[in-house]
Coordinates of C-alpha atoms in Angstrom, one line a residue:
X10 CA -18.2 -16.6 8.5
X11 CA -19.6 -16.6 12.1
X12 CA -22.0 -14.8 14.4
X13 CA -19.2 -13.6 16.6
X14 CA -19.0 -10.1 15.0
X15 CA -22.6 -9.0 15.9
X16 CA -21.9 -9.5 19.6
X17 CA -18.6 -7.7 19.8
X18 CA -17.0 -4.3 19.8
X19 CA -13.8 -4.0 17.8
X20 CA -11.3 -1.2 17.4
X21 CA -9.4 -1.1 14.1
X22 CA -6.2 1.1 14.3
X23 CA -5.1 1.9 10.7
X24 CA -7.6 2.8 8.1
X25 CA -5.7 1.5 5.0
X26 CA -6.9 -1.2 2.7
X27 CA -6.4 -4.0 5.1
X28 CA -7.8 -2.3 8.2
X29 CA -10.7 -0.9 6.3
X30 CA -11.5 -4.3 4.8
X31 CA -11.5 -5.8 8.3
X32 CA -13.8 -3.0 9.5
X33 CA -16.2 -3.3 6.5
X34 CA -16.4 -7.1 6.9
X35 CA -17.2 -6.9 10.6
X36 CA -19.6 -3.9 10.3
X37 CA -21.5 -5.8 7.6
X38 CA -22.1 -8.6 10.2
X39 CA -23.3 -6.2 12.9
X40 CA -20.2 -5.6 14.9
X41 CA -19.6 -2.2 16.5
X42 CA -16.4 -1.0 14.8
X43 CA -14.4 2.0 15.9
X44 CA -11.7 3.4 13.6
X45 CA -8.5 5.2 14.4
X46 CA -5.6 6.4 12.2
X47 CA -3.0 9.1 12.3
X48 CA -4.6 10.6 9.2
X49 CA -8.1 11.9 10.1
X50 CA -8.9 11.8 6.3
X51 CA -8.3 8.1 6.2
X52 CA -10.8 7.5 9.0
X53 CA -13.3 9.8 7.3
X54 CA -13.0 7.9 4.1
X55 CA -13.5 4.5 5.8
X56 CA -16.5 5.9 7.7
X57 CA -18.0 7.0 4.4
X58 CA -17.6 3.5 3.0
X59 CA -19.6 2.1 5.9
X60 CA -16.7 0.6 7.8
X61 CA -17.7 2.0 11.2
X62 CA -17.4 5.2 13.2
X63 CA -14.4 7.2 14.4
X64 CA -12.9 6.2 17.7
X65 CA -13.9 8.9 20.3
X66 CA -11.4 10.5 22.6
X67 CA -11.5 9.3 25.3
X68 CA -12.2 5.9 23.8
X69 CA -14.8 4.7 26.3
X70 CA -15.1 1.1 27.5
X71 CA -12.5 -1.3 26.3
X72 CA -13.4 -3.2 23.1
X73 CA -13.3 -6.9 22.9
X74 CA -10.5 -6.8 20.4
X75 CA -8.2 -4.2 18.8
X76 CA -6.8 -4.9 15.3
X77 CA -3.6 -3.0 14.6
X78 CA -3.5 -2.7 10.8
X79 CA -0.2 -0.9 10.7
X80 CA 3.2 -1.7 9.1
X81 CA 5.6 -4.1 10.9
X82 CA 7.9 -1.3 12.1
X83 CA 4.9 0.4 13.8
X84 CA 3.3 -2.6 15.6
X85 CA 5.2 -2.5 18.9
X86 CA 4.8 1.2 19.5
X87 CA 1.1 1.1 18.4
X88 CA 0.5 -1.8 20.8
X89 CA 2.1 0.1 23.7
X90 CA -0.1 3.1 23.0
X91 CA -3.3 1.0 22.5
X92 CA -2.7 -0.9 25.8
X93 CA -1.9 2.4 27.6
X94 CA -5.2 3.8 26.5
X95 CA -7.1 0.6 27.4
X96 CA -8.5 0.3 23.9
X97 CA -9.3 -3.4 24.2
X98 CA -9.1 -6.6 26.3
X99 CA -7.2 -8.4 23.5
X100 CA -5.0 -7.3 20.6
X101 CA -3.8 -8.6 17.3
X102 CA -2.2 -7.1 14.2
X103 CA -2.0 -7.7 10.4
X104 CA 1.7 -7.0 9.7
X105 CA 3.9 -9.1 7.4
X106 CA 6.7 -9.8 9.9
X107 CA 6.2 -11.3 13.3
X108 CA 9.5 -12.0 15.2
X109 CA 10.8 -8.4 15.2
X110 CA 7.5 -6.7 16.3
X111 CA 6.9 -9.2 19.0
X112 CA 10.4 -8.9 20.5
X113 CA 10.2 -5.1 20.4
X114 CA 6.7 -5.1 22.0
X115 CA 8.0 -7.4 24.8
X116 CA 11.1 -5.1 25.3
X117 CA 8.8 -2.1 25.6
X118 CA 6.8 -3.8 28.4
X119 CA 3.6 -4.7 26.6
X120 CA 1.3 -7.3 28.1
X121 CA 2.0 -10.2 25.8
X122 CA -0.6 -12.4 27.3
X123 CA -3.4 -10.5 25.6
X124 CA -1.6 -10.1 22.2
X125 CA -1.6 -12.5 19.2
X126 CA 0.4 -11.7 16.2
X127 CA -1.6 -11.9 13.0
X128 CA -1.0 -11.9 9.2
X129 CA -3.8 -12.2 6.7
X130 CA -2.3 -13.7 3.5
X131 CA -4.0 -11.4 1.0
X132 CA -2.8 -10.6 -2.5
X133 CA 0.8 -9.5 -2.5
X134 CA 0.3 -6.4 -4.6
X135 CA 0.3 -3.1 -2.8
X136 CA -3.4 -2.3 -1.9
X137 CA -4.8 1.1 -1.8
X138 CA -7.6 2.2 0.6
X139 CA -10.1 2.3 -2.3
X140 CA -9.3 -1.4 -2.9
X141 CA -10.8 -2.3 0.5
X142 CA -13.8 -4.7 0.3
X143 CA -15.5 -7.4 2.4
X144 CA -14.2 -10.2 0.3
X145 CA -10.4 -9.4 0.7
X146 CA -9.8 -12.3 3.1
X147 CA -12.4 -14.8 1.8
X148 CA -10.9 -18.3 1.8
X149 CA -7.4 -17.2 2.5
X150 CA -5.1 -18.4 5.3
X151 CA -4.6 -16.0 8.1
X152 CA -1.5 -16.8 10.3
X153 CA -1.8 -16.4 14.0
X154 CA 1.5 -16.4 16.0
X155 CA 1.5 -17.2 19.7
X156 CA 4.2 -17.1 22.3
X157 CA 4.8 -18.7 25.7
X158 CA 2.8 -16.0 27.4
X159 CA -0.2 -15.9 25.0
X160 CA -3.5 -16.5 26.8
X161 CA -6.1 -18.8 25.5
X162 CA -8.8 -16.1 25.5
X163 CA -6.6 -13.9 23.2
X164 CA -6.1 -16.8 20.8
X165 CA -9.9 -17.4 20.8
X166 CA -10.6 -13.8 20.1
X167 CA -8.1 -13.6 17.2
X168 CA -9.4 -16.9 15.8
X169 CA -13.0 -15.6 15.9
X170 CA -11.9 -12.5 14.1
X171 CA -10.3 -14.5 11.3
X172 CA -13.3 -16.7 10.8
X173 CA -15.6 -13.7 10.8
X174 CA -13.6 -12.3 7.9
X175 CA -14.1 -15.5 6.0
X176 CA -10.4 -16.6 6.3
X177 CA -9.1 -19.7 8.1
X178 CA -6.6 -19.5 11.0
X179 CA -3.2 -21.1 10.7
X180 CA -1.3 -21.1 14.1
X181 CA 2.5 -21.1 14.0
X182 CA 5.3 -19.5 16.0
X183 CA 6.8 -16.2 14.8
X184 CA 10.1 -17.6 13.6
X185 CA 8.3 -20.2 11.5
X186 CA 6.0 -17.6 10.0
X187 CA 8.9 -15.4 9.0
X188 CA 10.7 -18.3 7.3
X189 CA 7.5 -19.4 5.5
X190 CA 6.6 -15.9 4.2
X191 CA 10.1 -15.3 3.1
X192 CA 9.9 -18.5 1.0
X193 CA 6.4 -18.2 -0.5
X194 CA 5.8 -14.5 -0.6
X195 CA 8.7 -12.1 -0.3
X196 CA 11.6 -13.9 -2.1
X197 CA 9.4 -14.6 -5.1
X198 CA 8.6 -10.9 -5.3
X199 CA 12.3 -10.0 -5.2
X200 CA 13.3 -12.6 -7.8
X201 CA 10.5 -11.5 -10.1
X202 CA 11.4 -7.8 -9.7
X203 CA 15.1 -8.6 -10.4
X204 CA 14.1 -10.4 -13.6
X205 CA 11.8 -7.6 -14.6
X206 CA 14.7 -5.2 -14.1
X207 CA 16.4 -6.9 -17.1
X208 CA 13.5 -5.5 -19.3
X209 CA 14.0 -1.9 -18.2
X210 CA 16.6 -1.1 -20.9
X211 CA 15.8 -4.0 -23.3
X212 CA 14.9 -3.2 -26.9
X213 CA 11.2 -3.0 -27.4
X214 CA 11.4 -5.5 -30.3
X215 CA 12.6 -8.1 -27.7
X216 CA 9.8 -7.3 -25.3
X217 CA 7.2 -7.6 -28.1
X218 CA 8.1 -11.3 -28.2
X219 CA 7.1 -11.9 -24.6
X220 CA 4.3 -14.4 -24.0
X221 CA 2.1 -15.3 -21.1
X222 CA 4.9 -17.2 -19.3
X223 CA 6.9 -14.0 -19.0
X224 CA 3.9 -12.0 -17.8
X225 CA 3.1 -14.7 -15.2
X226 CA 6.7 -14.6 -13.7
X227 CA 6.9 -10.8 -13.7
X228 CA 3.5 -10.5 -12.2
X229 CA 4.8 -12.1 -9.0
X230 CA 6.8 -9.0 -8.3
X231 CA 5.4 -6.0 -6.4
X232 CA 4.7 -3.3 -9.0
X233 CA 5.8 -0.8 -6.3
X234 CA 8.6 -2.5 -4.3
X235 CA 8.5 -1.9 -0.6
X236 CA 12.0 -2.0 0.9
X237 CA 10.6 -1.4 4.3
X238 CA 8.5 -4.6 4.1
X239 CA 11.6 -6.6 3.2
X240 CA 13.6 -5.0 5.9
X241 CA 11.1 -6.1 8.5
X242 CA 11.8 -9.8 7.6
X243 CA 15.3 -9.3 6.2
X244 CA 17.3 -12.3 7.4
X245 CA 14.8 -15.0 6.4
X246 CA 14.4 -13.4 2.9
X247 CA 18.1 -13.1 2.5
X248 CA 18.5 -16.8 3.4
X249 CA 16.1 -17.8 0.6
X250 CA 17.7 -15.4 -1.9
X251 CA 21.2 -16.8 -1.1
X252 CA 19.9 -20.3 -2.0
X253 CA 18.4 -19.0 -5.2
X254 CA 21.6 -17.2 -6.1
X255 CA 23.6 -20.4 -5.6
X256 CA 21.3 -22.4 -8.0
X257 CA 21.4 -19.6 -10.6
X258 CA 25.2 -19.5 -10.3
X259 CA 25.3 -23.3 -10.9
X260 CA 23.1 -23.0 -14.0
X261 CA 25.2 -20.1 -15.4
X262 CA 28.4 -22.0 -14.8
X263 CA 27.0 -25.1 -16.4
X264 CA 25.8 -23.2 -19.5
X265 CA 29.3 -21.8 -20.0
X266 CA 30.7 -25.3 -19.8
X267 CA 28.9 -28.7 -19.7
X268 CA 25.4 -27.3 -19.9
X269 CA 23.5 -30.6 -19.5
X270 CA 25.0 -31.6 -16.2
X271 CA 24.2 -28.8 -13.7
X272 CA 21.1 -27.5 -15.4
X273 CA 19.1 -30.7 -15.5
X274 CA 19.4 -31.3 -11.7
X275 CA 18.3 -27.8 -10.7
X276 CA 15.4 -27.8 -13.2
X277 CA 14.3 -31.3 -12.0
X278 CA 14.2 -30.0 -8.4
X279 CA 12.2 -27.0 -9.7
X280 CA 9.6 -29.3 -11.2
X281 CA 9.4 -31.3 -8.0
X282 CA 8.9 -28.1 -6.0
X283 CA 6.3 -26.8 -8.4
X284 CA 4.3 -30.0 -8.1
X285 CA 4.1 -29.6 -4.3
X286 CA 2.5 -26.1 -4.4
X287 CA -1.1 -26.5 -3.3
X288 CA -3.8 -25.7 -5.9
X289 CA -7.5 -25.4 -5.8
X290 CA -9.1 -25.8 -2.3
X291 CA -5.6 -26.2 -0.8
X292 CA -5.2 -29.6 -2.4
X293 CA -2.2 -30.6 -4.5
X294 CA -2.7 -30.2 -8.2
X295 CA -5.1 -32.7 -9.8
X296 CA -4.9 -33.9 -13.3
X297 CA -6.9 -31.3 -15.2
X298 CA -7.3 -31.1 -18.9
X299 CA -6.8 -27.6 -20.4
X300 CA -9.1 -26.8 -23.3
X301 CA -7.8 -23.8 -25.2
X302 CA -10.5 -21.7 -26.9
X303 CA -10.1 -18.7 -29.2
X304 CA -12.4 -16.0 -28.0
X305 CA -13.2 -12.9 -30.2
X306 CA -12.4 -9.6 -28.5
X307 CA -16.0 -8.4 -28.3
X308 CA -18.3 -7.4 -25.5
X309 CA -20.0 -10.4 -24.0
X310 CA -18.0 -13.2 -25.7
X311 CA -16.4 -14.4 -22.4
X312 CA -19.8 -14.6 -20.8
X313 CA -21.1 -16.7 -23.7
X314 CA -18.1 -19.1 -23.3
X315 CA -19.0 -19.5 -19.6
X316 CA -22.6 -20.2 -20.6
X317 CA -21.4 -22.9 -23.0
X318 CA -19.4 -24.6 -20.2
X319 CA -22.5 -24.4 -17.9
X320 CA -24.7 -25.9 -20.7
X321 CA -22.3 -28.9 -20.7
X322 CA -22.9 -29.2 -16.9
X323 CA -19.1 -29.0 -16.3
X324 CA -17.4 -27.2 -13.5
X325 CA -14.5 -24.8 -14.4
X326 CA -11.5 -25.7 -12.2
X327 CA -9.4 -22.8 -13.5
X328 CA -9.4 -20.3 -16.3
X329 CA -6.5 -18.3 -17.9
X330 CA -6.8 -15.5 -20.4
X331 CA -4.0 -14.5 -22.7
X332 CA -4.2 -11.5 -25.0
X333 CA -3.0 -12.2 -28.5
X334 CA -0.9 -9.2 -29.9
X335 CA -2.1 -8.1 -33.2
X336 CA -5.3 -10.2 -33.1
X337 CA -8.8 -9.2 -32.3
X338 CA -9.1 -12.2 -30.1
X339 CA -7.8 -13.8 -26.9
X340 CA -6.8 -17.3 -25.9
X341 CA -8.8 -18.7 -23.0
X342 CA -7.6 -21.9 -21.4
X343 CA -10.4 -23.6 -19.5
X344 CA -9.2 -26.2 -17.1
X345 CA -11.6 -29.0 -16.3
X346 CA -11.4 -32.5 -14.9
X347 CA -9.9 -34.9 -17.4
X348 CA -13.1 -37.0 -17.6
X349 CA -15.2 -33.9 -18.5
X350 CA -13.0 -32.6 -21.3
X351 CA -14.5 -34.6 -24.2
X352 CA -18.1 -33.4 -23.3
X353 CA -16.8 -29.8 -23.1
X354 CA -15.1 -30.0 -26.4
X355 CA -18.2 -31.4 -28.1
X356 CA -20.4 -28.7 -26.6
X357 CA -18.0 -25.9 -27.6
X358 CA -17.6 -27.2 -31.2
X359 CA -21.4 -27.6 -31.5
X360 CA -21.6 -23.9 -30.6
X361 CA -19.0 -23.0 -33.2
X362 CA -16.2 -22.0 -30.9
X363 CA -12.7 -22.2 -32.2
X364 CA -11.2 -25.0 -30.0
X365 CA -7.5 -25.7 -30.3
X366 CA -5.6 -28.7 -29.0
X367 CA -6.1 -29.6 -25.4
X368 CA -3.4 -30.8 -23.0
X369 CA -3.6 -32.7 -19.8
X370 CA -1.6 -31.4 -16.8
X371 CA 1.1 -34.0 -16.2
X372 CA -0.1 -36.3 -19.0
X373 CA -0.1 -36.8 -22.7
X374 CA -1.6 -34.1 -24.9
X375 CA -5.1 -34.6 -26.4
X376 CA -5.2 -35.2 -30.1
X377 CA -5.4 -32.0 -32.2
X378 CA -9.0 -30.9 -32.7
X379 CA -10.4 -29.5 -36.0
X380 CA -10.6 -25.7 -35.8
X381 CA -14.1 -24.4 -36.2
X382 CA -15.1 -20.9 -37.1
X383 CA -15.4 -18.5 -34.1
X384 CA -18.7 -19.2 -32.5
X385 CA -21.2 -17.2 -30.4

């Protein structure tokens, strides 16, 4: 984070989860934050949280930056009104689509030289205002979209906002942003939701067999689908879905005929694509060893496991928890660097944890380990 906030005045239009999180983060750093929303109750709730003060009417001197935390369909008209009222010298937004709102804003006569489209890549799930917090953007990419008219001062102001929120700016044009988010954000949500729809009328006995892999895939879908969000970025999302449908059709046809031929090629491309998805710290996946540990379902057990890892002076690269149906225990998979795994296994076994067989990502499995009694 930076010292930019404490020297600036910022207007946040839209006191939902994202807008309130921006306001909370900037207020905590000493910025003067003024809040506006069509719903006075939303502004009052954000003020009670400590996110700033209500924007007065008239608004007074222009702020350094106005953040329009409104849906994509409302960005252009909100920008028109904000510029008409002279709310700020520079403007940005947080909406999930960029081409449509920018084109509409230009058509409505907005000053595009002082506007930078923005999109913080927060969690995809629908956030509620009570989910707002100062860490919402920490370490996340925040896309900034510029056009031919965008002024350097506007880009500097938007970039400073992003860094003050603990995110890192990624500059791209609006069309590139919309294609990117269609691929990595919205299409996966739709595919996951379509798969989850198969479960709506499935026998419960079938669903009782679901494991963590099913949960992981279904979790990619929005629990409360937002057709309006998809509509704002419709064509790029549809293009990705068309490609997915073609591959699924190939697999279905292959399974009804010569199953091995078409299936293997699509699955191989899937494995190649999966390997390209960045992992920790934005780097491509390293070779980690996964050490599975059986953890009793008792208060404090997970904390004791973390203490054991710390005692071995090993950094946890990732951790996954799977509930075990019918068992008073969970399976915790601790991912560590391959060279650290033997020391971790020794430490856990010494502390009487039940350590199962480890496996190395992209490599050969570790030899099975003797199962010890559950430890504490």
